CSV table of N, CA and C in Angstrom, one decimal:
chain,number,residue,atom,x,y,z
A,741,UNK,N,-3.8,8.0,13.1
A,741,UNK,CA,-2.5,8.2,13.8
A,741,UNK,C,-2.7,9.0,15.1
A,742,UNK,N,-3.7,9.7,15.0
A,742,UNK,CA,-3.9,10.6,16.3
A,742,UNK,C,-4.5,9.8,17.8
A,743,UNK,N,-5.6,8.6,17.2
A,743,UNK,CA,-5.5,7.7,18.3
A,743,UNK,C,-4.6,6.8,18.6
A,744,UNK,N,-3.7,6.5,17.5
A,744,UNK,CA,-2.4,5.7,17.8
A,744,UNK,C,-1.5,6.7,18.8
A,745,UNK,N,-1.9,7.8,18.7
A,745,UNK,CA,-0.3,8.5,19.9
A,745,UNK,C,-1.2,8.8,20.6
A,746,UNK,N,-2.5,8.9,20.9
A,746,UNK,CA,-3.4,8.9,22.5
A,746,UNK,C,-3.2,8.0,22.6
A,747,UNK,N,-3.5,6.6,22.4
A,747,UNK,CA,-3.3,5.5,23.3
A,747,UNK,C,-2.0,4.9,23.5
A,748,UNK,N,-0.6,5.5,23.0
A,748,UNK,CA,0.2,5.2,23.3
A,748,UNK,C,1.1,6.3,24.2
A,749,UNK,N,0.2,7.0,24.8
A,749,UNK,CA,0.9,7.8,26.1
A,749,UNK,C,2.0,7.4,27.1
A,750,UNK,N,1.6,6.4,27.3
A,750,UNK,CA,2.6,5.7,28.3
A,750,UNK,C,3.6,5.4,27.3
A,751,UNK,N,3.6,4.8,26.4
A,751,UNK,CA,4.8,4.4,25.9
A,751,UNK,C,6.0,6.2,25.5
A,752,UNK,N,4.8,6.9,25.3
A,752,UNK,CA,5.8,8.0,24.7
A,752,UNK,C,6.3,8.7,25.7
A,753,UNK,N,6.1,8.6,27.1
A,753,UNK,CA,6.4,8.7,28.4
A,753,UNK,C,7.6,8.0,28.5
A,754,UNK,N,7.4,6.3,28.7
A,754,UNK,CA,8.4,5.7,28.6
A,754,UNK,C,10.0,6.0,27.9
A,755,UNK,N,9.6,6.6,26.4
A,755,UNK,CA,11.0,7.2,25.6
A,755,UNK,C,11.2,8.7,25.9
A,756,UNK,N,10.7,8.9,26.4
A,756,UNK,CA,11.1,10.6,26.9
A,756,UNK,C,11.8,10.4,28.4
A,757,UNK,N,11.5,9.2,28.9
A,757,UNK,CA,12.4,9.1,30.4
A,757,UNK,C,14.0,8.7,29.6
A,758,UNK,N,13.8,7.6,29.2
A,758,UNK,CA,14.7,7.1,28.4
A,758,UNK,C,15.8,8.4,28.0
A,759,UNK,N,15.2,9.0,27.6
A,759,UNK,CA,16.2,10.2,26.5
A,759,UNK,C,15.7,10.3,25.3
A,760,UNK,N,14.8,10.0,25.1
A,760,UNK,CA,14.3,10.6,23.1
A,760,UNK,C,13.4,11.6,23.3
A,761,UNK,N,14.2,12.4,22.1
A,761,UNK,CA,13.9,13.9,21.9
A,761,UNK,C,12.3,13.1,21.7
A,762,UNK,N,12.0,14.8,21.1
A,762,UNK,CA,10.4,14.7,20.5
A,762,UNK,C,10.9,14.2,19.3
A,763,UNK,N,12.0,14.7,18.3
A,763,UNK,CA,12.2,14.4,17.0
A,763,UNK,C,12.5,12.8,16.6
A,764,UNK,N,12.9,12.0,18.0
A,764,UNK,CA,13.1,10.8,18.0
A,764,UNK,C,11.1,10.3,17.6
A,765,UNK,N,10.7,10.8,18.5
A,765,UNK,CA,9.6,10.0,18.9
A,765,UNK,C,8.7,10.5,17.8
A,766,UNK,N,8.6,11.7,16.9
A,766,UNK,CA,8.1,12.1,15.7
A,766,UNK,C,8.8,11.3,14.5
A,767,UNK,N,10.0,10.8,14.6
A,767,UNK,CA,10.3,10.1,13.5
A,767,UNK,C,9.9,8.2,13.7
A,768,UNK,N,9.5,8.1,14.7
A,768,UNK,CA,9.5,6.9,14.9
A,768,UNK,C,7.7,6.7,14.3
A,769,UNK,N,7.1,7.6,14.9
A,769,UNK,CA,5.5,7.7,14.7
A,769,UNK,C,5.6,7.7,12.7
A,770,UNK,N,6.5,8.5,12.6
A,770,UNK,CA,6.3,8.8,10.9
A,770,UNK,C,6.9,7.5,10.6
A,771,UNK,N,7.8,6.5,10.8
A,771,UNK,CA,8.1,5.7,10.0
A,771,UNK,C,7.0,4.2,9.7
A,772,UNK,N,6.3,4.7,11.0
A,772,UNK,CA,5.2,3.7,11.5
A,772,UNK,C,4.0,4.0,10.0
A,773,UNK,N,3.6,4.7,10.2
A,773,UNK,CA,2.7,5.1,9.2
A,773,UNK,C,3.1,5.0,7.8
A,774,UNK,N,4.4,5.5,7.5
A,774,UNK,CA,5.2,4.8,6.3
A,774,UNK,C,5.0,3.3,6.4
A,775,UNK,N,5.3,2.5,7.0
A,775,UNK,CA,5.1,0.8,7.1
A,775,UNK,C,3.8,0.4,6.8
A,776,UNK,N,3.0,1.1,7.4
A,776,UNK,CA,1.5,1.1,7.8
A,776,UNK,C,0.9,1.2,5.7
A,777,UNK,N,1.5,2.3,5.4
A,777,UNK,CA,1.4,2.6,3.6
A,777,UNK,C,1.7,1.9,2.7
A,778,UNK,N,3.2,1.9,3.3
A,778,UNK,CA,3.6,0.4,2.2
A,778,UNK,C,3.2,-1.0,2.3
A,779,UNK,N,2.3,-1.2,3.2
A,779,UNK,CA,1.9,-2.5,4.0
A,779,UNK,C,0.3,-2.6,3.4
A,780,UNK,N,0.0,-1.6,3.0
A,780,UNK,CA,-1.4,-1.2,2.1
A,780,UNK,C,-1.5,-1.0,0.5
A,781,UNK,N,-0.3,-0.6,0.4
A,781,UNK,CA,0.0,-0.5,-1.0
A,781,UNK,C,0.4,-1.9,-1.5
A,782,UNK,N,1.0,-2.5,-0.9
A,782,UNK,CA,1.9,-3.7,-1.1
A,782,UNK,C,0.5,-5.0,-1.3
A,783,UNK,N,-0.5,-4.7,-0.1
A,783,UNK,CA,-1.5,-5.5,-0.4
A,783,UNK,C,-2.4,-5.0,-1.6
A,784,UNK,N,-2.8,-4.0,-1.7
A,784,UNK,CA,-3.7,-3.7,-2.6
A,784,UNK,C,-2.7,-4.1,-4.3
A,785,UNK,N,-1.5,-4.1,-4.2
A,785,UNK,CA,-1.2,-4.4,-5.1
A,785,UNK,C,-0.9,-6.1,-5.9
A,786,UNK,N,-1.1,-6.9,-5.1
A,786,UNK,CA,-1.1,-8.0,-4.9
A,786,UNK,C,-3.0,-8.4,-5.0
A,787,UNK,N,-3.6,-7.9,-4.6
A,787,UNK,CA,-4.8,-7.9,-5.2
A,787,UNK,C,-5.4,-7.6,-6.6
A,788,UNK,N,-4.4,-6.5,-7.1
A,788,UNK,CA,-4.5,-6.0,-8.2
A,788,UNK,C,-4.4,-7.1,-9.1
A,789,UNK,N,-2.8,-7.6,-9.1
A,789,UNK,CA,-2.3,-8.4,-9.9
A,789,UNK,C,-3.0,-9.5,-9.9
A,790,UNK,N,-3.6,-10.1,-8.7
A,790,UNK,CA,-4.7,-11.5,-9.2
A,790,UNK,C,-5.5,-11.0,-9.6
A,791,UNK,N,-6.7,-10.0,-9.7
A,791,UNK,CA,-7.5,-9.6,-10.4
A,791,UNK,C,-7.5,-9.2,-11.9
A,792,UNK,N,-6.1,-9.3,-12.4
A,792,UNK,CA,-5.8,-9.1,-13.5
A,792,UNK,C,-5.3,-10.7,-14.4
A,793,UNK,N,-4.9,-11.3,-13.6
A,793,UNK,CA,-4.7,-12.4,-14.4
A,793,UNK,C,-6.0,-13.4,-13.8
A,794,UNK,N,-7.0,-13.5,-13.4
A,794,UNK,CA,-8.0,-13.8,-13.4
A,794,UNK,C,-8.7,-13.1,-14.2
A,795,UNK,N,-8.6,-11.8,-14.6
A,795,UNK,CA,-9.5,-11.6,-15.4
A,795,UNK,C,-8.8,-11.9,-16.8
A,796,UNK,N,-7.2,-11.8,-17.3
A,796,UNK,CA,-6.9,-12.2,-18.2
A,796,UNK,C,-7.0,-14.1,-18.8
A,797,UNK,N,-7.0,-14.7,-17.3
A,797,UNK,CA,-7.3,-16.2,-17.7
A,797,UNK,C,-9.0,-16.8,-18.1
A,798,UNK,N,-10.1,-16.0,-17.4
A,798,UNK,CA,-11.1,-16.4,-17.5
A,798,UNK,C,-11.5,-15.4,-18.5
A,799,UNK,N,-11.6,-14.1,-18.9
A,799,UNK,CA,-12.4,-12.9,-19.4
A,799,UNK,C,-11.8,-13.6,-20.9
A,800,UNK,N,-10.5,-13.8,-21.2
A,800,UNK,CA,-9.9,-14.1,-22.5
A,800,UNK,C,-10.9,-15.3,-22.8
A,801,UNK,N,-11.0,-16.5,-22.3
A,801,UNK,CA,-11.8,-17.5,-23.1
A,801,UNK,C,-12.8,-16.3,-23.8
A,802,UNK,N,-14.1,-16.0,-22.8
A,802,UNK,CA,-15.3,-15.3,-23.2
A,802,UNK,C,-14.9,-14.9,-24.7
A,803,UNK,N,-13.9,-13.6,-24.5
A,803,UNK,CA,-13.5,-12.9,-25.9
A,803,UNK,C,-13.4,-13.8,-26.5
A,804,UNK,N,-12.3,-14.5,-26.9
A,804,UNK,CA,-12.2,-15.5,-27.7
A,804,UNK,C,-13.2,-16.3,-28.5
A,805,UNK,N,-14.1,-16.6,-27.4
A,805,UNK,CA,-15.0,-17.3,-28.1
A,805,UNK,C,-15.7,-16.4,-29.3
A,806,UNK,N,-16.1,-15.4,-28.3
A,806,UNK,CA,-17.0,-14.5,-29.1
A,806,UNK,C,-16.6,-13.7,-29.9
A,807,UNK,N,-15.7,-13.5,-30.2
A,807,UNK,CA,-14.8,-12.9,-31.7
A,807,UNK,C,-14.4,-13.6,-32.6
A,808,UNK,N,-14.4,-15.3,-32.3
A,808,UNK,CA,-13.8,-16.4,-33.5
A,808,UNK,C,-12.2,-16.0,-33.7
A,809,UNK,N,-11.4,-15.8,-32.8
A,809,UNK,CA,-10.2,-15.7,-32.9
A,809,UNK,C,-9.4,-16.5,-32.7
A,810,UNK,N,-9.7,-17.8,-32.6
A,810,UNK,CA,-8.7,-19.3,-32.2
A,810,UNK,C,-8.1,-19.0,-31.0
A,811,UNK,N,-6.7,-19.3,-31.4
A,811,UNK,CA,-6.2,-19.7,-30.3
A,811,UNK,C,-5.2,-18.1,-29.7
A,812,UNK,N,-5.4,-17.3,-30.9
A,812,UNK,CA,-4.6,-15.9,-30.2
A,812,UNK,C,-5.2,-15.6,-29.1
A,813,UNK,N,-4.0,-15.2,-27.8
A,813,UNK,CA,-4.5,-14.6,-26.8
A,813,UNK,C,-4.4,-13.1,-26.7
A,814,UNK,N,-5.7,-12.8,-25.8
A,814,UNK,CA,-6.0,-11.3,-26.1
A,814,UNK,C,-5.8,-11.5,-24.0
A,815,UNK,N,-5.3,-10.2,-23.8
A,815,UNK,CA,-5.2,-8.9,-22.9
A,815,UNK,C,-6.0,-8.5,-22.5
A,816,UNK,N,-6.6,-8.9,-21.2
A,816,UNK,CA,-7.8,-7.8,-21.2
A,816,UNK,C,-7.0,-6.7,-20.2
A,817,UNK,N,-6.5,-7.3,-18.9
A,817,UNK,CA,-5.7,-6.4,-18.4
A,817,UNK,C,-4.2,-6.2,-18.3
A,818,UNK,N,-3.7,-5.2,-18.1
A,818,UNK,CA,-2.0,-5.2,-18.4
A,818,UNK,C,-1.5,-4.1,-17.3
A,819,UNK,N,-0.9,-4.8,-16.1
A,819,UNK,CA,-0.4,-3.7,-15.5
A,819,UNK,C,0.8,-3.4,-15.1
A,820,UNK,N,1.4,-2.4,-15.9
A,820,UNK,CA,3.2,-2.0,-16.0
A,820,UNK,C,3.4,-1.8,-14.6
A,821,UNK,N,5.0,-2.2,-14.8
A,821,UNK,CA,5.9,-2.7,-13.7
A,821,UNK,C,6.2,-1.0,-12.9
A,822,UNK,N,6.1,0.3,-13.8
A,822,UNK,CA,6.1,1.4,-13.4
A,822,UNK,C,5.5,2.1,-12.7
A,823,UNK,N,4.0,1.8,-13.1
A,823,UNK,CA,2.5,1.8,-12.8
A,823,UNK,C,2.3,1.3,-11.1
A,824,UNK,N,3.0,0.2,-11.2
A,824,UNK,CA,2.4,-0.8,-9.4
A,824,UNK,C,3.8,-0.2,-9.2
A,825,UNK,N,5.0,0.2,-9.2
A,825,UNK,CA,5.5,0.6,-8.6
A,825,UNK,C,5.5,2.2,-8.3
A,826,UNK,N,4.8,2.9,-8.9
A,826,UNK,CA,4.2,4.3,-8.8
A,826,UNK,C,3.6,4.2,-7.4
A,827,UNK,N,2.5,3.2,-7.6
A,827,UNK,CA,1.1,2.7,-6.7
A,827,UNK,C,1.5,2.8,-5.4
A,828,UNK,N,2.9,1.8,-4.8
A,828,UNK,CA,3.4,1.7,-4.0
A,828,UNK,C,3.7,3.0,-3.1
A,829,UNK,N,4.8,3.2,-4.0
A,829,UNK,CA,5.2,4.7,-3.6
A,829,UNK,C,4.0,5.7,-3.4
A,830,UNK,N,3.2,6.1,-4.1
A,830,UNK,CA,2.1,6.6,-3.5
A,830,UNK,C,1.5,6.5,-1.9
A,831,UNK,N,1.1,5.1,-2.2
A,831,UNK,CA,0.4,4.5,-0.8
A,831,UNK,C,1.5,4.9,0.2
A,832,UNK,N,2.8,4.9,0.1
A,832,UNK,CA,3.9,5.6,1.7
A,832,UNK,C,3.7,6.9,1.7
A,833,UNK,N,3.6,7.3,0.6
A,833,UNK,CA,3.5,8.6,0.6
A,833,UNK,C,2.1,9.7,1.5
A,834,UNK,N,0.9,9.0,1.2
A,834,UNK,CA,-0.3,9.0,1.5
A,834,UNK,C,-0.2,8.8,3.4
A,835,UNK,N,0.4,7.6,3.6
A,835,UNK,CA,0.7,7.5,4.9
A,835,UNK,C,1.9,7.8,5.7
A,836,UNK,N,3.1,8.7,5.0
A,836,UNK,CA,3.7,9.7,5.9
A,836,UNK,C,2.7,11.1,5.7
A,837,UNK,N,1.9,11.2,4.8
A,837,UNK,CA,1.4,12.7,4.9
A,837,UNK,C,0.0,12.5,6.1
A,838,UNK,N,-0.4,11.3,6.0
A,838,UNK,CA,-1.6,10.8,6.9
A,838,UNK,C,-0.9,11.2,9.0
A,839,UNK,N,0.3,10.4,8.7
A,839,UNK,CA,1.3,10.4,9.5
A,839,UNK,C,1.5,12.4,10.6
A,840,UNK,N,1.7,12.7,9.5
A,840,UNK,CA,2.4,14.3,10.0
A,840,UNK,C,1.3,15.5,10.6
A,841,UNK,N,0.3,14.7,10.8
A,841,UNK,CA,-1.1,15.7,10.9
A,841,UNK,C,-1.2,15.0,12.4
């Protein structure tokens, strides 16, 4: 974030001619970095979730076979709806605090 507002000098020039406070231009920097979090969270979570039903579609045969359990399906991974939405919120969180420094 610190090289994002050095190389946006001119622009933060530009909104200070304009009329934005600092607090304009500090909330605009922080919302950025919020975006920037949820934009990271959102992906890493979406990676999550195929890595879990790939591992539940392929890892389950293996088990299966190898425990003699037919046709029950077994879980290898399970990830609550609480959980990835924790994750989320974290990751904005991470990048407003990344944000304010």
């Amino acid at each position: 974030m610190i090289m994002s507002i050095y190389e946006r000098t001119k622009e933060i020039g530009i909104m200070k001619v304009i009329g934005a406070s600092f607090e304009d231009i500090r909330l605009l920097f922080l919302a950025e970095a919020g975006l920037i979090g949820a934009g990271g969270g959102a992906i890493g979570l979406v990676l999550s979730y195929l890595i879990s039903y790939l591992l539940n579609t392929f890892g389950a045969g293996y088990i299966n076979q190898g425990m003699g359990m037919g046709s029950e399906e077994v879980a290898i991974s399970i990830i609550p709806l609480y959980l990835a939405l924790f994750a989320v919120v974290f990751a904005i969180l991470v990048g407003l605090l990344s944000g304010t420094s």
